[in-house]
Amino acid sequence: MEKTPQGTSVGVDDPYDFAGVCDSLTGEGQCRYALEHAGHGPEFARERAADDYECPVVDPESDWTWADCPHFRSRNRDRECVRCGLEAKRMAHHDDERPLLEEHHLSYGRDGETLSHEITVYLCRWCHAKVHDSWARITDDAAPDPEAIAALEGRRSREQSELGFESAAERYDSER
């Protein structure tokens, strides 16, 4: 199983099995990275420019995979835990409140090398701890932790109370 530099598990054997399409891929099959960040990889940008910025991974004549691309990045945008399905519930006026979901990196550099590809998914903080602190995998058939459900329901209750209507007369009477 893949490990972090600290030696804890990331919950998968191959991060690319869980990677989506590259974040830099446009709807037309072009590499946005080469277009917008040519200074970060000039040789890569020149190669892509010569091919009208076509992504070599989506080119049917190419044998490239996402792992071959030096600038691959795939960040999951779904706002739910990929392990237990707990949905995000962000409270608008509670900036100091810890989020229910955390971004979980599936890929790390090896033997002192830097992170080459950013591949992330969302895990609730309870599943995140289980994956890093045990042999839990992100593909486990898991239900949300009871503490996670309680935290989510607490947020829903606060949201509902904020949506309630209180007339000025009621507010004025309660302040006396």
mmCIF file of C-alpha atoms in Angstrom:
data_model
loop_
_atom_site.group_PDB
_atom_site.id
_atom_site.type_symbol
_atom_site.label_atom_id
_atom_site.label_comp_id
_atom_site.label_asym_id
_atom_site.label_seq_id
_atom_site.Cartn_x
_atom_site.Cartn_y
_atom_site.Cartn_z
ATOM 1 C CA MET A 1 0.000 0.000 0.000
ATOM 2 C CA GLU A 2 1.191 3.558 -0.735
ATOM 3 C CA LYS A 3 2.684 5.383 2.254
ATOM 4 C CA THR A 4 3.218 8.996 3.262
ATOM 5 C CA PRO A 5 6.767 10.217 3.961
ATOM 6 C CA GLN A 6 5.974 9.636 7.661
ATOM 7 C CA GLY A 7 5.164 5.990 6.893
ATOM 8 C CA THR A 8 1.399 6.076 7.388
ATOM 9 C CA SER A 9 -0.917 4.481 4.861
ATOM 10 C CA VAL A 10 -2.805 6.479 2.237
ATOM 11 C CA GLY A 11 -5.382 3.700 1.808
ATOM 12 C CA VAL A 12 -4.652 2.659 -1.787
ATOM 13 C CA ASP A 13 -2.153 0.536 -3.690
ATOM 14 C CA ASP A 14 -2.137 2.661 -6.849
ATOM 15 C CA PRO A 15 -3.233 6.329 -6.655
ATOM 16 C CA TYR A 16 -3.831 6.448 -10.423
ATOM 17 C CA ASP A 17 -6.690 3.950 -10.022
ATOM 18 C CA PHE A 18 -8.564 6.747 -8.210
ATOM 19 C CA ALA A 19 -7.426 9.693 -10.276
ATOM 20 C CA GLY A 20 -9.897 11.404 -12.532
ATOM 21 C CA VAL A 21 -8.944 13.384 -15.585
ATOM 22 C CA CYS A 22 -6.232 15.992 -15.209
ATOM 23 C CA ASP A 23 -7.375 19.313 -13.747
ATOM 24 C CA SER A 24 -5.571 21.050 -16.627
ATOM 25 C CA LEU A 25 -7.438 19.235 -19.390
ATOM 26 C CA THR A 26 -9.808 21.494 -21.311
ATOM 27 C CA GLY A 27 -13.064 20.361 -22.874
ATOM 28 C CA GLU A 28 -11.356 20.483 -26.253
ATOM 29 C CA GLY A 29 -8.634 18.035 -25.147
ATOM 30 C CA GLN A 30 -5.941 20.678 -24.748
ATOM 31 C CA CYS A 31 -3.432 21.077 -21.942
ATOM 32 C CA ARG A 32 -4.290 24.241 -20.024
ATOM 33 C CA TYR A 33 -1.089 23.868 -17.969
ATOM 34 C CA ALA A 34 1.096 24.271 -21.060
ATOM 35 C CA LEU A 35 -0.946 27.290 -22.144
ATOM 36 C CA GLU A 36 -0.984 29.105 -18.796
ATOM 37 C CA HIS A 37 2.252 28.013 -17.106
ATOM 38 C CA ALA A 38 4.770 27.769 -19.920
ATOM 39 C CA GLY A 39 7.471 29.240 -17.675
ATOM 40 C CA HIS A 40 7.224 26.318 -15.228
ATOM 41 C CA GLY A 41 7.930 23.719 -17.881
ATOM 42 C CA PRO A 42 9.232 25.446 -21.026
ATOM 43 C CA GLU A 43 10.236 22.252 -22.831
ATOM 44 C CA PHE A 44 6.886 20.624 -22.052
ATOM 45 C CA ALA A 45 5.076 23.796 -23.203
ATOM 46 C CA ARG A 46 7.041 23.857 -26.477
ATOM 47 C CA GLU A 47 6.170 20.205 -27.148
ATOM 48 C CA ARG A 48 2.507 20.839 -26.449
ATOM 49 C CA ALA A 49 2.519 24.016 -28.586
ATOM 50 C CA ALA A 50 3.957 22.010 -31.489
ATOM 51 C CA ASP A 51 0.926 19.688 -31.175
ATOM 52 C CA ASP A 52 -1.573 22.583 -30.858
ATOM 53 C CA TYR A 53 -1.563 22.020 -27.070
ATOM 54 C CA GLU A 54 -3.254 18.639 -27.466
ATOM 55 C CA CYS A 55 -3.010 16.517 -24.328
ATOM 56 C CA PRO A 56 -0.985 13.401 -25.214
ATOM 57 C CA VAL A 57 -2.993 11.234 -22.797
ATOM 58 C CA VAL A 58 -6.279 11.811 -24.634
ATOM 59 C CA ASP A 59 -4.643 11.496 -28.060
ATOM 60 C CA PRO A 60 -5.823 8.092 -29.358
ATOM 61 C CA GLU A 61 -2.517 7.541 -31.161
ATOM 62 C CA SER A 62 -0.431 8.118 -28.025
ATOM 63 C CA ASP A 63 0.465 5.500 -25.436
ATOM 64 C CA TRP A 64 0.766 8.088 -22.646
ATOM 65 C CA THR A 65 -1.023 7.570 -19.333
ATOM 66 C CA TRP A 66 -1.679 10.150 -16.628
ATOM 67 C CA ALA A 67 1.375 8.812 -14.777
ATOM 68 C CA ASP A 68 3.557 9.786 -17.780
ATOM 69 C CA CYS A 69 2.562 13.444 -17.739
ATOM 70 C CA PRO A 70 5.023 15.558 -15.712
ATOM 71 C CA HIS A 71 2.313 18.087 -14.753
ATOM 72 C CA PHE A 72 -0.626 15.808 -13.954
ATOM 73 C CA ARG A 73 -2.948 16.932 -11.177
ATOM 74 C CA SER A 74 -6.286 15.415 -10.220
ATOM 75 C CA ARG A 75 -8.180 16.820 -7.281
ATOM 76 C CA ASN A 76 -11.570 15.339 -6.461
ATOM 77 C CA ARG A 77 -14.230 18.061 -6.406
ATOM 78 C CA ASP A 78 -17.082 15.973 -4.975
ATOM 79 C CA ARG A 79 -17.922 17.288 -1.543
ATOM 80 C CA GLU A 80 -18.504 13.932 0.127
ATOM 81 C CA CYS A 81 -16.317 11.321 1.763
ATOM 82 C CA VAL A 82 -15.256 8.742 -0.841
ATOM 83 C CA ARG A 83 -15.117 6.077 1.874
ATOM 84 C CA CYS A 84 -18.354 6.470 3.870
ATOM 85 C CA GLY A 85 -20.354 8.978 1.804
ATOM 86 C CA LEU A 86 -20.701 11.662 4.511
ATOM 87 C CA GLU A 87 -21.597 14.940 2.791
ATOM 88 C CA ALA A 88 -19.958 18.258 3.519
ATOM 89 C CA LYS A 89 -21.933 20.765 5.536
ATOM 90 C CA ARG A 90 -20.174 24.082 5.735
ATOM 91 C CA MET A 91 -21.521 26.685 8.109
ATOM 92 C CA ALA A 92 -21.314 30.122 6.501
ATOM 93 C CA HIS A 93 -20.717 32.180 9.636
ATOM 94 C CA HIS A 94 -18.561 29.739 11.559
ATOM 95 C CA ASP A 95 -15.110 30.137 10.027
ATOM 96 C CA ASP A 96 -13.367 28.698 13.074
ATOM 97 C CA GLU A 97 -15.314 25.426 12.939
ATOM 98 C CA ARG A 98 -13.351 22.404 11.779
ATOM 99 C CA PRO A 99 -14.612 21.073 8.425
ATOM 100 C CA LEU A 100 -16.253 17.657 8.246
ATOM 101 C CA LEU A 101 -14.274 16.760 5.104
ATOM 102 C CA GLU A 102 -10.529 16.905 4.586
ATOM 103 C CA GLU A 103 -8.512 16.660 1.408
ATOM 104 C CA HIS A 104 -6.577 13.376 1.401
ATOM 105 C CA HIS A 105 -3.452 12.994 -0.745
ATOM 106 C CA LEU A 106 -3.057 9.651 -2.462
ATOM 107 C CA SER A 107 0.383 10.312 -3.944
ATOM 108 C CA TYR A 108 3.666 11.300 -2.342
ATOM 109 C CA GLY A 109 7.249 11.501 -3.542
ATOM 110 C CA ARG A 110 9.455 8.464 -3.020
ATOM 111 C CA ASP A 111 12.943 8.267 -1.523
ATOM 112 C CA GLY A 112 13.240 11.976 -0.837
ATOM 113 C CA GLU A 113 11.845 13.121 -4.181
ATOM 114 C CA THR A 114 9.184 15.795 -4.142
ATOM 115 C CA LEU A 115 5.520 15.210 -4.806
ATOM 116 C CA SER A 116 5.309 14.679 -8.535
ATOM 117 C CA HIS A 117 1.570 14.423 -9.077
ATOM 118 C CA GLU A 118 -1.163 15.765 -6.866
ATOM 119 C CA ILE A 119 -3.940 13.204 -6.599
ATOM 120 C CA THR A 120 -6.495 13.924 -3.887
ATOM 121 C CA VAL A 121 -9.904 12.780 -2.727
ATOM 122 C CA TYR A 122 -12.117 13.946 0.123
ATOM 123 C CA LEU A 123 -12.434 11.925 3.302
ATOM 124 C CA CYS A 124 -14.415 12.855 6.382
ATOM 125 C CA ARG A 125 -12.061 13.522 9.246
ATOM 126 C CA TRP A 126 -13.076 10.240 10.915
ATOM 127 C CA CYS A 127 -12.286 8.118 7.834
ATOM 128 C CA HIS A 128 -9.146 10.185 7.257
ATOM 129 C CA ALA A 129 -7.876 9.221 10.709
ATOM 130 C CA LYS A 130 -8.776 5.551 10.145
ATOM 131 C CA VAL A 131 -6.923 5.441 6.826
ATOM 132 C CA HIS A 132 -3.757 7.028 8.236
ATOM 133 C CA ASP A 133 -3.818 5.265 11.604
ATOM 134 C CA SER A 134 -4.716 1.725 10.557
ATOM 135 C CA TRP A 135 -5.047 -0.600 7.591
ATOM 136 C CA ALA A 136 -8.297 1.003 6.433
ATOM 137 C CA ARG A 137 -8.638 1.524 2.702
ATOM 138 C CA ILE A 138 -10.615 4.201 0.903
ATOM 139 C CA THR A 139 -12.474 1.421 -0.937
ATOM 140 C CA ASP A 140 -13.790 -0.173 2.280
ATOM 141 C CA ASP A 141 -17.549 -0.540 2.516
ATOM 142 C CA ALA A 142 -17.915 1.861 5.430
ATOM 143 C CA ALA A 143 -20.772 3.713 7.049
ATOM 144 C CA PRO A 144 -20.308 7.169 8.569
ATOM 145 C CA ASP A 145 -18.957 7.120 12.108
ATOM 146 C CA PRO A 146 -21.617 7.919 14.765
ATOM 147 C CA GLU A 147 -19.605 11.005 15.783
ATOM 148 C CA ALA A 148 -19.630 12.160 12.144
ATOM 149 C CA ILE A 149 -23.407 11.799 11.928
ATOM 150 C CA ALA A 150 -23.805 13.705 15.197
ATOM 151 C CA ALA A 151 -21.577 16.533 13.937
ATOM 152 C CA LEU A 152 -23.490 16.722 10.645
ATOM 153 C CA GLU A 153 -26.866 16.754 12.420
ATOM 154 C CA GLY A 154 -25.630 19.437 14.817
ATOM 155 C CA ARG A 155 -24.741 21.622 11.851
ATOM 156 C CA ARG A 156 -28.105 20.990 10.204
ATOM 157 C CA SER A 157 -29.889 21.954 13.440
ATOM 158 C CA ARG A 158 -27.924 25.204 13.698
ATOM 159 C CA GLU A 159 -28.651 25.941 10.045
ATOM 160 C CA GLN A 160 -32.374 25.389 10.583
ATOM 161 C CA SER A 161 -32.409 27.662 13.629
ATOM 162 C CA GLU A 162 -30.666 30.400 11.625
ATOM 163 C CA LEU A 163 -33.361 30.145 8.953
ATOM 164 C CA GLY A 164 -36.167 30.612 11.465
ATOM 165 C CA PHE A 165 -38.148 33.856 11.449
ATOM 166 C CA GLU A 166 -38.285 36.057 14.505
ATOM 167 C CA SER A 167 -40.246 39.280 14.319
ATOM 168 C CA ALA A 168 -38.848 42.540 15.611
ATOM 169 C CA ALA A 169 -41.495 42.517 18.358
ATOM 170 C CA GLU A 170 -40.302 39.088 19.535
ATOM 171 C CA ARG A 171 -36.672 40.187 19.514
ATOM 172 C CA TYR A 172 -37.500 43.393 21.302
ATOM 173 C CA ASP A 173 -39.495 41.555 23.981
ATOM 174 C CA SER A 174 -36.679 39.028 24.531
ATOM 175 C CA GLU A 175 -34.091 41.780 25.095
ATOM 176 C CA ARG A 176 -35.992 43.326 28.045
#
